[in-house]
């Protein structure tokens, strides 16, 4: 008699687990495939009983702003769920300032006696943006080591350095439109300084932002001078040879903005 | 209580609370947050399910309990089945682009539908929050009606999630750190002096970078002990920025080699200087430039 009840109880528990999983799947599906429609329908419902949602949403927004990473898409698929183990696949897409990314990864969580063990078991990364041309070595390394959090920490720092570069380049182009040109746009690493009164002479600044395999972000600036052959005769002070070294000294003393400003001023005669 | 890792969020009193790794108590005995320890819930559930087999219970009492349990579960199953059906109908209607409100739908059914939609959305928000934390984002919880905020830093190394460090910041006059579980040797004060008042975001970023590096160095020491048998860790410190290892060099006569690793940059998990001593030969020093 007891056994009959015990069996029924176990069966019911399994059924409940299954139904809950089914419900979760269906709800996720609805949001995934028909998020727009859902949001529209929710707008009216929201006004009536939005309380708790508003709180969660505003908290999420604050966290996003402070984190610097915006997630536009978040798809979660639960592959396995039991009392002690959870396996999920996630697909996230978003941006960090102007840098776009898409990551797919799997997470396994195992509940041991007194600790929760969580690890990333698969990782695929796609990054998009003109700034990323030297990023691929780092990305491959992170995919191999599954270091998801390193990716985003580095992405944040990298995007800050890129933003500094972009703002500086744009600032100088706006301030000295006749002399400064950005042939590959303000998001590239190239800025050319040329005076219309001095044809054939140009100064090119390469502002590289290097990312090592360990995720260390290092900006570096280099100067390339071009002068027509006829002018070289007059280069008694060997400016062409030493110019780039002088520029490095200037950077150390004055910093980036002041150094570039100084260079530009020399051609604004 | 032993710390358990933060796993999920819990909705309580219409607020979404994370489950914290360690419990923070005030000196006056009050709690600033309510905590649900995963293990406690797990135990309750285990008790609910199987714990009724207590040897000293009367047989008929046990039978009554089982019967009652079966009835409860049956009711729960029916309720969840009903909810699931409503959700399936909702999915169906949305997939076929049908209106959700129609005259045929009973008023009660429509409210069920609304509830389902809210649940779907709540789930998405929950997923988003989890995703943020998995990618290493900071977690912020407002406490004491905005008078303080609690920040959690999740650390990880090569895909393995490690310690979570928590910090409570008092916001009443200036921003001040009131409570935390960061190791004392960590230069928290100097980071706070640099950035806490002027640039909160930079402060959090520096902390996250350095805490992750600390967790990574610590993990590397653990892995070294676990995986490499021929190496013995002679000395290490709380910040894991000095490591002294005894290795055995394989040669005709195995020699003991003492390696000292110094981690000059606390925001990194690779050493900046390595010196090697081997009995009978001269020192070799390797330094990483910069």
XYZ file of C-alpha atoms in Angstrom:
559
model
C 0.000 0.000 0.000
C 2.765 2.390 1.016
C 4.741 1.421 -2.006
C 1.874 2.323 -4.295
C 1.840 5.859 -2.912
C 5.606 6.154 -3.055
C 5.557 5.169 -6.695
C 2.808 7.614 -7.473
C 4.673 10.393 -5.664
C 7.814 9.746 -7.646
C 5.874 9.672 -10.898
C 4.118 12.935 -10.064
C 7.414 14.599 -9.212
C 8.870 13.563 -12.529
C 5.793 14.781 -14.324
C 6.009 18.128 -12.555
C 9.676 18.511 -13.484
C 8.845 17.702 -17.077
C 5.934 20.143 -17.227
C 7.993 22.907 -15.683
C 10.739 22.328 -18.217
C 8.177 22.341 -21.012
C 6.686 25.571 -19.754
C 10.110 27.197 -19.534
C 10.991 26.074 -23.050
C 7.747 27.384 -24.488
C 8.067 30.698 -22.709
C 11.617 31.098 -23.971
C 10.471 30.184 -27.443
C 7.749 32.795 -27.350
C 10.215 35.450 -26.373
C 12.795 34.322 -28.889
C 10.580 34.124 -31.927
C 7.995 36.713 -31.134
C 9.689 39.146 -28.823
C 8.311 42.139 -30.675
C 4.731 41.009 -30.507
C 5.157 40.116 -26.876
C 6.530 43.532 -26.077
C 3.620 45.197 -27.808
C 1.081 43.102 -25.956
C 2.905 43.681 -22.737
C 2.826 47.454 -22.989
C -0.785 47.631 -21.869
C -0.379 44.892 -19.274
C 2.717 46.620 -17.977
C 0.866 49.761 -17.120
C -1.527 47.828 -14.933
C 0.817 45.633 -13.018
C 4.329 46.641 -13.972
C 5.691 47.150 -10.456
C 8.174 44.349 -9.974
C 9.199 44.326 -13.618
C 10.041 48.006 -13.567
C 12.347 47.462 -10.635
C 14.170 44.564 -12.242
C 14.405 46.408 -15.517
C 15.844 49.595 -14.046
C 18.342 47.552 -12.070
C 19.381 45.786 -15.241
C 19.778 49.074 -17.060
C 21.990 50.511 -14.308
C 24.148 47.413 -14.257
C 24.492 47.535 -18.026
C 25.602 51.133 -18.001
C 28.171 50.506 -15.315
C 29.379 47.323 -16.968
C 29.787 49.030 -20.309
C 28.477 46.025 -22.196
C 25.016 46.170 -23.795
C 23.302 42.923 -24.641
C 20.753 43.195 -27.426
C 20.098 39.510 -27.772
C 20.127 36.789 -25.174
C 19.016 33.302 -26.105
C 19.247 30.581 -23.487
C 18.684 26.894 -24.056
C 18.665 24.473 -21.131
C 20.160 21.176 -22.237
C 20.071 19.419 -18.901
C 18.571 20.301 -15.562
C 18.564 18.182 -12.455
C 18.979 18.820 -8.768
C 22.749 18.874 -8.944
C 23.554 19.692 -12.547
C 22.639 22.364 -15.019
C 23.872 22.621 -18.583
C 22.911 25.598 -20.698
C 23.778 27.029 -24.062
C 23.738 30.759 -24.440
C 23.914 32.991 -27.452
C 24.526 36.655 -26.776
C 24.855 39.579 -29.114
C 25.484 43.167 -28.272
C 27.961 45.967 -28.306
C 30.549 47.684 -26.209
C 30.419 51.310 -27.303
C 30.702 50.926 -31.119
C 32.259 47.468 -31.115
C 29.841 44.662 -31.990
C 30.158 41.131 -30.743
C 28.366 37.831 -30.802
C 29.266 34.974 -28.487
C 27.951 31.460 -28.192
C 28.956 29.395 -25.228
C 27.936 26.501 -23.045
C 27.976 26.599 -19.249
C 27.931 23.620 -16.919
C 27.061 23.999 -13.247
C 27.503 21.195 -10.769
C 26.352 21.521 -7.200
C 28.804 19.756 -4.910
C 28.341 19.480 -1.168
C 29.426 22.939 -0.210
C 30.303 24.673 -3.435
C 28.942 25.354 -6.875
C 31.316 24.466 -9.696
C 30.656 26.427 -12.825
C 32.626 26.351 -16.031
C 32.442 27.356 -19.652
C 32.723 24.305 -21.868
C 32.435 25.739 -25.371
C 33.046 29.187 -26.740
C 32.645 30.801 -30.138
C 33.291 34.462 -30.699
C 32.500 36.788 -33.566
C 33.571 40.417 -33.428
C 32.739 43.063 -35.938
C 34.237 46.467 -36.452
C 37.096 48.051 -38.340
C 39.071 48.295 -35.089
C 39.325 44.531 -34.800
C 41.873 43.838 -37.493
C 44.602 43.013 -34.975
C 42.286 41.330 -32.525
C 42.097 37.874 -34.068
C 45.107 36.352 -32.304
C 43.592 37.257 -28.976
C 40.170 35.957 -29.976
C 41.578 32.586 -31.035
C 43.436 32.259 -27.786
C 40.351 33.091 -25.740
C 38.281 30.544 -27.677
C 40.893 27.900 -26.880
C 41.127 28.725 -23.200
C 37.368 29.368 -22.893
C 38.165 32.535 -20.992
C 34.848 34.280 -21.517
C 35.322 36.838 -18.770
C 38.779 37.808 -20.052
C 37.203 38.497 -23.438
C 34.794 41.014 -22.010
C 37.264 42.644 -19.643
C 39.640 43.122 -22.544
C 36.843 44.267 -24.839
C 35.923 46.981 -22.400
C 39.489 48.285 -22.088
C 40.031 47.966 -25.834
C 36.887 49.900 -26.634
C 37.941 52.692 -24.278
C 41.319 53.032 -26.010
C 39.597 52.981 -29.410
C 37.168 55.645 -28.278
C 40.045 57.855 -27.071
C 41.706 57.486 -30.441
C 38.525 58.197 -32.351
C 37.732 61.301 -30.311
C 41.272 62.658 -30.649
C 41.382 62.095 -34.400
C 37.962 63.601 -34.877
C 38.833 66.598 -32.713
C 41.893 67.418 -34.812
C 40.117 66.922 -38.075
C 37.431 69.355 -37.023
C 39.886 71.856 -35.693
C 42.263 71.786 -38.662
C 40.182 70.586 -41.605
C 42.623 71.867 -44.245
C 45.619 70.113 -42.819
C 44.378 66.947 -41.158
C 42.851 64.088 -43.101
C 41.548 60.698 -42.015
C 41.658 58.666 -45.227
C 40.190 55.592 -43.586
C 37.737 57.325 -41.317
C 37.891 58.425 -37.704
C 37.718 54.836 -36.425
C 40.885 53.790 -38.210
C 44.473 53.995 -36.989
C 45.651 56.481 -39.590
C 45.869 60.269 -39.520
C 47.704 62.297 -42.149
C 48.944 65.830 -41.668
C 49.640 67.791 -44.840
C 49.815 71.443 -45.592
C 48.499 72.719 -48.958
C 51.458 75.146 -49.013
C 53.974 72.340 -48.725
C 53.086 69.770 -51.357
C 54.799 66.425 -51.156
C 55.493 66.714 -47.459
C 53.300 64.643 -45.200
C 53.329 63.312 -41.676
C 51.426 60.127 -41.033
C 50.524 59.101 -37.535
C 49.885 55.419 -36.900
C 47.981 54.972 -33.685
C 47.963 51.247 -33.126
C 46.123 49.547 -30.315
C 47.704 46.211 -29.760
C 46.062 43.404 -27.796
C 48.364 40.662 -26.564
C 47.305 37.041 -26.228
C 46.846 37.563 -22.508
C 44.523 40.474 -23.084
C 46.905 43.338 -22.338
C 45.809 46.384 -24.307
C 48.676 48.608 -25.396
C 48.287 51.688 -27.559
C 51.364 52.867 -29.429
C 51.919 55.785 -31.747
C 54.376 56.054 -34.593
C 55.219 58.830 -36.978
C 56.099 58.389 -40.619
C 57.556 61.365 -42.494
C 57.448 61.784 -46.246
C 59.403 64.371 -48.134
C 60.048 64.734 -51.896
C 63.579 63.854 -52.967
C 64.415 67.419 -53.978
C 63.609 68.616 -50.480
C 65.931 66.117 -48.879
C 68.952 68.151 -49.922
C 67.787 70.819 -47.572
C 67.355 68.390 -44.722
C 70.602 69.329 -43.031
C 69.245 68.634 -39.587
C 68.319 65.109 -40.627
C 64.701 65.561 -39.650
C 63.627 62.673 -41.876
C 65.912 60.222 -40.147
C 65.267 61.306 -36.611
C 61.726 62.567 -36.872
C 60.047 59.444 -35.566
C 62.386 59.240 -32.575
C 61.794 62.903 -31.828
C 58.096 62.170 -31.909
C 58.469 59.392 -29.352
C 60.333 61.775 -27.033
C 57.641 64.361 -27.547
C 54.958 61.834 -26.628
C 56.734 60.973 -23.416
C 57.015 64.586 -22.404
C 53.795 66.175 -23.630
C 51.380 63.295 -24.069
C 49.385 62.399 -27.137
C 47.142 65.390 -27.729
C 49.760 68.050 -27.165
C 52.283 66.213 -29.339
C 49.896 65.890 -32.255
C 48.852 69.508 -31.852
C 52.509 70.477 -31.949
C 53.067 68.545 -35.179
C 50.069 70.121 -36.823
C 51.184 73.588 -35.813
C 54.515 73.103 -37.568
C 52.787 72.864 -40.921
C 50.316 75.630 -40.275
C 52.689 78.338 -41.284
C 27.834 28.781 7.658
C 30.082 27.737 4.788
C 29.865 30.101 1.847
C 28.002 28.852 -1.155
C 28.317 30.340 -4.564
C 25.806 32.698 -5.936
C 23.710 30.823 -8.409
C 20.517 32.486 -9.283
C 18.176 35.265 -8.429
C 15.242 34.918 -6.146
C 12.102 36.972 -6.200
C 11.016 37.994 -2.764
C 8.632 40.807 -1.896
C 8.645 41.919 -5.503
C 12.379 42.526 -5.438
C 14.904 40.446 -7.271
C 17.686 39.409 -4.933
C 20.842 37.551 -5.815
C 21.868 34.743 -3.546
C 25.126 35.792 -2.006
C 28.218 33.791 -1.517
C 28.777 34.711 2.064
C 26.499 36.095 4.659
C 27.143 39.619 5.814
C 26.026 40.505 9.288
C 25.853 43.898 10.873
C 27.453 44.472 14.235
C 24.018 45.162 15.709
C 22.765 41.778 14.540
C 20.492 42.931 11.727
C 20.821 41.867 8.148
C 20.849 44.331 5.338
C 19.692 41.739 2.869
C 17.679 38.608 3.106
C 19.578 35.530 2.036
C 18.362 32.251 0.843
C 21.137 29.716 0.947
C 20.844 27.263 -1.892
C 21.683 24.420 0.397
C 18.897 25.191 2.817
C 16.351 25.103 0.040
C 17.905 21.922 -1.237
C 17.625 20.359 2.180
C 14.024 21.425 2.525
C 13.245 19.888 -0.804
C 15.045 16.706 0.114
C 13.099 16.535 3.361
C 9.885 17.095 1.481
C 10.596 14.337 -0.990
C 12.217 11.523 0.815
C 12.647 12.459 4.395
C 9.464 10.933 5.526
C 11.016 7.550 6.005
C 11.772 8.150 9.641
C 12.204 4.793 11.236
C 10.452 5.541 14.459
C 7.220 6.722 12.850
C 4.071 4.724 13.187
C 3.093 2.872 10.052
C -0.403 4.268 9.788
C 0.895 7.791 10.364
C 3.305 7.274 7.524
C 0.572 6.025 5.264
C -1.498 9.107 6.028
C 1.431 11.345 5.245
C 2.108 9.638 1.958
C -1.516 9.914 1.015
C -1.539 13.631 1.814
C 1.677 14.138 -0.095
C 0.263 12.416 -3.158
C -2.811 14.625 -3.035
C -0.688 17.795 -2.803
C 1.490 16.728 -5.689
C -1.477 15.791 -7.797
C -2.940 19.259 -7.267
C 0.385 20.870 -8.090
C 0.733 18.792 -11.197
C -2.743 19.754 -12.346
C -2.040 23.418 -11.748
C 1.201 23.341 -13.678
C -0.441 21.374 -16.447
C -3.098 24.061 -16.721
C -0.485 26.820 -16.801
C 1.494 24.957 -19.434
C -1.631 24.566 -21.548
C -2.313 28.288 -21.331
C 1.269 28.995 -22.360
C 0.949 26.608 -25.297
C -2.236 28.319 -26.453
C -0.474 31.660 -26.154
C 2.403 30.367 -28.248
C -0.019 29.035 -30.795
C -1.915 32.300 -31.103
C 1.243 34.373 -31.357
C 2.777 32.006 -33.904
C -0.304 32.207 -36.093
C -0.467 35.960 -35.584
C -3.932 35.708 -34.077
C -5.340 38.313 -31.734
C -4.857 37.396 -28.120
C -8.101 38.977 -27.009
C -11.251 37.636 -28.519
C -14.868 37.309 -27.501
C -14.579 33.574 -27.257
C -11.878 33.793 -24.594
C -13.317 33.756 -21.124
C -12.216 36.624 -18.906
C -10.383 34.229 -16.620
C -8.489 32.728 -19.531
C -7.307 36.112 -20.666
C -5.898 36.950 -17.258
C -4.043 33.641 -17.291
C -2.643 34.657 -20.636
C -1.478 38.003 -19.338
C 0.219 36.269 -16.446
C 2.006 33.980 -18.873
C 3.249 36.875 -20.929
C 4.581 38.606 -17.849
C 6.272 35.394 -16.818
C 7.861 35.133 -20.248
C 9.177 38.605 -19.965
C 10.361 38.121 -16.415
C 12.221 35.057 -17.567
C 13.935 37.036 -20.296
C 15.014 39.651 -17.772
C 16.298 36.905 -15.517
C 18.203 35.394 -18.430
C 19.705 38.761 -19.280
C 20.866 39.277 -15.735
C 22.409 35.834 -15.620
C 24.137 36.446 -18.933
C 25.579 39.683 -17.594
C 26.995 37.931 -14.592
C 28.369 35.048 -16.635
C 30.326 37.413 -18.842
C 31.891 38.832 -15.705
C 29.800 41.927 -15.215
C 29.410 43.419 -11.778
C 26.256 42.851 -9.872
C 24.701 45.785 -8.056
C 22.054 45.559 -5.387
C 20.514 48.573 -3.768
C 20.040 48.236 -0.032
C 18.581 50.313 2.765
C 16.354 52.240 0.345
C 19.207 53.639 -1.656
C 21.476 54.515 1.235
C 23.938 51.848 0.270
C 24.756 49.620 -2.665
C 26.298 46.171 -2.667
C 28.626 45.220 -5.484
C 29.582 41.657 -6.346
C 32.643 40.854 -8.426
C 32.582 37.438 -10.010
C 36.017 36.122 -10.914
C 36.949 33.448 -13.389
C 40.052 32.059 -15.045
C 40.078 30.219 -18.347
C 36.404 29.440 -18.168
C 36.357 28.232 -14.573
C 34.373 30.463 -12.262
C 36.164 31.148 -9.017
C 35.531 33.302 -5.951
C 32.967 36.049 -5.738
C 34.018 39.123 -3.821
C 31.406 41.361 -2.282
C 31.572 44.941 -1.148
C 29.029 47.245 0.441
C 29.299 50.940 -0.313
C 27.733 53.535 1.880
C 26.212 56.361 -0.137
C 24.949 58.694 2.552
C 27.380 61.568 2.287
C 30.350 60.504 0.212
C 30.876 57.074 -1.268
C 32.600 54.912 1.322
C 33.364 51.246 1.588
C 31.617 49.924 4.653
C 31.979 46.159 4.402
C 33.714 43.666 2.140
C 35.241 40.214 1.948
C 38.332 41.093 -0.059
C 41.603 39.773 1.440
C 43.406 42.355 3.598
C 46.640 42.200 1.631
C 44.821 43.461 -1.454
C 45.503 47.185 -1.975
C 41.833 48.131 -1.751
C 42.481 51.385 0.099
C 44.853 52.685 -2.525
C 42.445 51.884 -5.344
C 39.679 53.585 -3.426
C 41.821 56.648 -2.891
C 42.563 56.843 -6.609
C 39.136 56.547 -8.078
C 36.241 55.959 -5.735
C 35.108 59.550 -5.467
C 35.892 60.781 -8.961
C 35.259 57.880 -11.300
C 33.121 55.036 -9.978
C 33.235 53.112 -13.234
C 37.032 53.192 -13.331
C 37.153 52.105 -9.693
C 34.979 49.079 -10.415
C 37.001 48.269 -13.507
C 40.335 48.412 -11.668
C 38.954 46.264 -8.895
C 37.534 43.732 -11.310
C 40.838 43.530 -13.188
C 42.919 43.070 -10.057
C 40.536 40.688 -8.300
C 40.394 38.514 -11.392
C 44.181 38.526 -11.594
C 44.394 37.508 -7.928
C 41.895 34.688 -8.437
C 43.811 33.581 -11.541
C 47.179 33.493 -9.765
C 45.644 31.571 -6.902
C 44.066 29.113 -9.279
C 47.354 28.610 -11.095
C 49.021 27.687 -7.803
C 46.221 25.182 -7.108
C 46.546 23.666 -10.551
C 50.288 23.451 -10.146
C 49.898 21.545 -6.910
C 47.250 19.257 -8.392
C 48.631 18.514 -11.797
C 52.399 18.721 -11.739
C 53.898 16.124 -9.446
C 57.525 17.010 -9.961
C 57.074 20.537 -8.677
C 56.725 21.482 -5.042
C 55.356 24.852 -3.972
C 57.726 25.997 -1.257
C 56.322 29.394 -0.586
C 53.426 31.540 -1.581
C 51.605 34.505 -0.072
C 48.048 35.739 0.222
C 48.283 37.950 -2.846
C 50.019 35.139 -4.741
C 52.514 37.606 -6.147
C 55.552 35.693 -4.940
C 55.908 32.035 -5.699
C 58.839 29.813 -4.862
C 58.921 26.423 -6.513
C 61.224 23.464 -6.154
C 61.534 21.594 -9.399
C 63.526 18.505 -10.201
C 65.628 18.820 -13.327
C 65.950 15.604 -15.241
C 69.575 14.952 -16.064
C 72.114 12.192 -15.368
C 71.945 13.146 -11.741
C 68.587 14.733 -10.971
C 69.170 18.226 -9.658
C 66.976 20.378 -7.512
C 66.122 23.684 -9.145
C 64.647 26.518 -7.157
C 62.455 28.947 -9.132
C 61.262 32.215 -7.752
C 58.454 33.945 -9.603
C 57.615 37.530 -8.878
C 54.414 39.108 -10.114
C 55.219 42.791 -10.216
C 51.986 43.826 -11.864
C 49.028 42.895 -9.672
C 46.603 43.397 -12.529
C 48.197 40.540 -14.443
C 48.412 36.830 -13.788
C 51.797 36.290 -15.412
C 55.107 36.804 -13.609
C 57.284 39.805 -14.419
C 60.489 38.276 -13.083
C 61.726 34.740 -12.763
C 64.934 33.721 -11.104
C 66.306 30.231 -11.204
C 68.853 28.726 -8.864
C 70.400 25.385 -9.362
C 72.869 23.838 -6.980
C 76.368 24.099 -8.328
C 75.660 26.585 -11.100
C 75.139 30.327 -11.309
C 71.861 32.238 -11.032
C 69.774 32.909 -14.079
C 67.465 35.837 -14.033
C 64.709 36.464 -16.498
C 62.859 39.694 -16.460
C 59.885 40.657 -18.567
C 60.472 44.119 -20.058
C 57.896 46.611 -18.812
